Coordinates of C-alpha atoms in Angstrom, one line a residue:
M6 CA 72.5 95.3 129.1
D7 CA 68.9 94.8 130.3
S8 CA 66.1 97.3 129.7
A9 CA 66.2 98.8 133.2
R10 CA 69.9 99.5 133.0
T11 CA 69.5 100.8 129.4
D12 CA 66.8 103.2 130.5
A13 CA 68.9 104.4 133.4
A14 CA 71.9 105.1 131.2
R15 CA 69.7 106.9 128.7
N16 CA 68.1 109.1 131.4
L17 CA 71.5 109.9 132.9
A18 CA 72.8 111.1 129.5
R19 CA 69.7 113.1 128.8
D20 CA 69.8 114.7 132.2
L21 CA 73.5 115.4 131.9
Y22 CA 73.1 117.3 128.7
A23 CA 70.0 119.1 129.9
R24 CA 72.0 120.4 132.9
K25 CA 75.2 121.1 131.0
A26 CA 73.9 122.3 127.7
D27 CA 75.6 125.7 128.0
A28 CA 78.8 124.1 129.2
Y29 CA 78.7 121.7 126.2
V30 CA 78.4 124.6 123.8
R31 CA 81.3 126.4 125.3
F32 CA 83.4 123.2 125.4
V33 CA 82.9 122.2 121.7
S34 CA 83.3 125.9 120.6
A35 CA 86.5 126.2 122.4
C36 CA 87.8 122.9 120.8
G37 CA 87.0 124.2 117.3
H38 CA 84.8 121.2 116.5
Q39 CA 82.5 123.0 114.1
A40 CA 85.3 124.5 112.1
G41 CA 87.2 121.2 112.1
I42 CA 84.2 119.3 110.9
K43 CA 83.6 121.9 108.1
K44 CA 87.2 121.6 106.9
L45 CA 87.2 117.8 107.0
L46 CA 83.9 117.5 105.1
E47 CA 85.1 120.1 102.5
R48 CA 88.0 117.8 101.7
S49 CA 86.3 114.5 102.2
G50 CA 85.3 113.9 98.6
V51 CA 81.8 112.7 99.6
L52 CA 79.9 115.9 99.2
R53 CA 77.9 116.4 96.0
A54 CA 74.8 118.3 94.9
D55 CA 71.2 117.4 96.0
M56 CA 72.1 115.0 98.8
R57 CA 69.8 113.6 101.3
I58 CA 71.5 114.1 104.7
L59 CA 70.8 113.0 108.2
D60 CA 72.6 114.2 111.4
A61 CA 72.2 111.4 114.0
G62 CA 72.5 113.0 117.4
C63 CA 72.7 116.6 116.3
G64 CA 72.9 118.2 119.8
T65 CA 72.9 121.9 119.5
G66 CA 73.5 121.7 115.8
L67 CA 77.2 122.5 115.5
S68 CA 77.8 119.4 113.3
T69 CA 74.9 120.2 111.0
L70 CA 75.9 123.9 110.7
G71 CA 79.5 122.8 110.0
L72 CA 78.2 120.5 107.2
I73 CA 76.1 123.3 105.7
E74 CA 79.1 125.6 105.7
A75 CA 81.1 122.9 103.9
L76 CA 78.4 122.5 101.3
R77 CA 78.2 126.2 100.7
K78 CA 82.0 126.4 100.5
C79 CA 81.9 123.8 97.8
G80 CA 79.0 125.6 96.0
L81 CA 76.6 122.7 96.6
S82 CA 72.9 122.7 97.4
W83 CA 71.1 119.9 99.2
Q84 CA 67.8 118.1 98.8
T85 CA 67.1 117.3 102.4
I86 CA 68.8 117.8 105.8
D87 CA 67.2 116.0 108.7
A88 CA 68.5 115.9 112.3
F89 CA 67.5 114.3 115.5
D90 CA 68.6 114.2 119.2
F91 CA 67.1 112.8 122.3
T92 CA 67.7 115.8 124.5
P93 CA 65.0 118.6 124.3
A94 CA 67.3 121.2 125.8
M95 CA 69.9 120.7 123.0
L96 CA 67.2 120.7 120.3
A97 CA 65.8 124.0 121.7
R98 CA 69.2 125.6 121.3
F99 CA 69.5 124.2 117.7
R100 CA 66.1 125.6 116.7
T101 CA 67.2 129.0 118.1
A102 CA 70.4 128.9 116.0
L103 CA 68.5 127.9 112.9
G104 CA 66.1 130.8 113.3
R105 CA 68.9 133.2 113.9
L106 CA 70.6 132.1 110.7
G107 CA 67.4 132.1 108.7
L108 CA 67.7 128.3 107.9
H109 CA 64.2 127.0 107.6
D110 CA 64.8 123.8 105.6
V111 CA 66.4 121.7 108.3
E112 CA 63.9 119.3 109.9
L113 CA 64.4 118.4 113.6
R114 CA 62.9 115.6 115.7
E115 CA 63.4 114.3 119.2
A116 CA 64.4 110.7 119.0
D117 CA 66.7 108.1 120.4
V118 CA 69.2 106.4 118.1
R119 CA 68.2 103.1 119.7
E120 CA 64.6 103.5 118.7
L121 CA 64.7 104.8 115.1
D122 CA 61.1 103.8 114.5
Q123 CA 60.3 107.1 116.3
L124 CA 61.4 108.9 113.2
P125 CA 59.1 109.9 110.4
E126 CA 58.5 107.2 107.8
G127 CA 60.3 109.2 105.0
W128 CA 63.5 109.6 107.0
T129 CA 65.4 107.0 105.0
S130 CA 67.5 106.5 101.8
Y131 CA 70.1 109.0 102.9
D132 CA 73.2 109.7 100.8
L133 CA 75.1 110.8 103.9
I134 CA 74.6 110.3 107.6
I135 CA 76.9 112.0 110.1
S136 CA 77.1 111.3 113.8
V137 CA 79.3 113.4 116.0
S138 CA 80.1 112.6 119.6
M139 CA 76.8 110.8 120.2
L140 CA 77.4 107.1 119.9
E141 CA 79.6 107.2 122.9
Y142 CA 76.4 107.2 124.9
V143 CA 75.3 103.9 123.4
S144 CA 76.5 101.0 125.5
P145 CA 79.3 98.9 123.9
A146 CA 76.9 95.9 123.6
E147 CA 74.4 98.1 121.6
L148 CA 76.9 99.8 119.4
A149 CA 76.9 97.3 116.5
P150 CA 73.1 97.0 116.4
V151 CA 72.8 100.8 116.4
L152 CA 75.3 101.1 113.6
E153 CA 73.4 98.5 111.6
A154 CA 70.2 100.4 112.1
L155 CA 71.9 103.5 110.7
R156 CA 73.3 101.5 107.8
R157 CA 69.8 100.5 106.8
R158 CA 68.8 104.1 106.4
L159 CA 71.6 104.8 103.9
S160 CA 70.9 104.8 100.2
R161 CA 72.8 102.5 97.9
G162 CA 76.3 103.8 97.8
G163 CA 75.6 106.1 100.8
T164 CA 78.2 107.0 103.5
L165 CA 78.1 107.0 107.3
I166 CA 80.6 109.4 108.9
V167 CA 81.1 108.8 112.6
F168 CA 83.2 111.0 115.0
M169 CA 83.9 109.2 118.2
T170 CA 86.2 109.7 121.2
R171 CA 89.5 107.8 121.3
K172 CA 90.4 105.6 124.2
N173 CA 93.6 107.2 125.6
L174 CA 94.9 109.0 128.7
M175 CA 94.0 112.4 127.2
T176 CA 90.3 111.6 127.1
W177 CA 90.1 109.5 130.3
G178 CA 89.3 112.4 132.6
L179 CA 87.5 115.1 130.6
I180 CA 85.4 112.8 128.3
G181 CA 85.2 109.6 130.3
K182 CA 84.7 111.1 133.8
W183 CA 83.2 114.6 133.2
W184 CA 81.0 113.8 130.2
K185 CA 80.3 110.1 131.3
A186 CA 81.0 108.9 127.7
N187 CA 82.3 105.6 126.5
R188 CA 85.6 105.7 124.6
Y189 CA 86.9 103.3 121.9
S190 CA 90.1 102.0 120.4
R191 CA 90.4 101.8 116.7
H192 CA 90.2 98.0 116.8
E193 CA 87.0 98.0 118.9
L194 CA 85.4 100.4 116.4
A195 CA 86.4 98.4 113.4
Q196 CA 84.9 95.2 115.0
A197 CA 81.6 97.0 115.7
F198 CA 81.3 98.4 112.2
R199 CA 82.1 95.1 110.6
A200 CA 79.6 93.4 112.9
A201 CA 77.0 96.0 111.7
G202 CA 77.5 94.8 108.1
F203 CA 79.7 97.7 106.7
E204 CA 82.0 96.3 104.0
K205 CA 83.9 99.6 103.4
L206 CA 85.7 101.1 106.3
E207 CA 88.2 103.9 106.4
F208 CA 89.7 105.8 109.3
R209 CA 90.5 109.4 108.4
R210 CA 92.1 112.4 110.1
Y211 CA 91.2 116.0 110.6
P212 CA 93.2 118.1 108.1
F213 CA 95.4 121.1 108.8
P214 CA 95.0 123.3 110.8
F215 CA 92.9 121.0 113.0
Y216 CA 95.4 118.1 113.4
W217 CA 95.3 118.4 117.2
L218 CA 91.7 117.1 117.2
N219 CA 93.0 113.8 116.1
W220 CA 94.4 113.2 119.5
S221 CA 91.0 112.8 121.0
N222 CA 88.8 111.8 118.0
H223 CA 88.4 108.9 115.6
V224 CA 86.8 109.8 112.3
V225 CA 85.3 106.8 110.5
F226 CA 83.9 106.7 106.9
A227 CA 81.8 103.6 106.4
G228 CA 79.7 102.3 103.5
G229 CA 78.4 99.1 101.9

């Protein structure tokens, strides 16, 4: 994809989420994504004390807040939680939520995952990076390079957890048409992660009582 088409796709996604930010919040809340992410992370076996964590494409913060709930449920503190998104309207809602909850140690930045040099110099060496429903807005040709850029921000032994939309009939209309997102098969994702240099790759599933989210979502744990 040339730079003009890339910029056009980027602006389309930013405008879409600026216009539909409230609809997005209602949609993911109705789907139970925050609670599902919390339960999955609680049982993941990757959480430990004093982690450095990055949420890549945090949106309105539901994934970050689900992660914080999981850490607290496990009795774990954290060293750092950073998060970025490229849509100001989504970040504004996240800042409001953080203030309402009295959370003052989550650092937010506006940035595009395709241009991670926009982030502060110290935003690296993360024990855990999560990315929820964001990489669908990277073109298929850019997916492996973007995954590689995220891999370079992991610490030795760190884990990248990616939640991405499955390619099936269930997601064709609502996600593909309404939210203008790319969707992927398991094979396509595995190819992209391996091209990005990940040696360890595991597809996991949402646990009970959130099994139904597996119909529309891949959950990938990657490292190495």
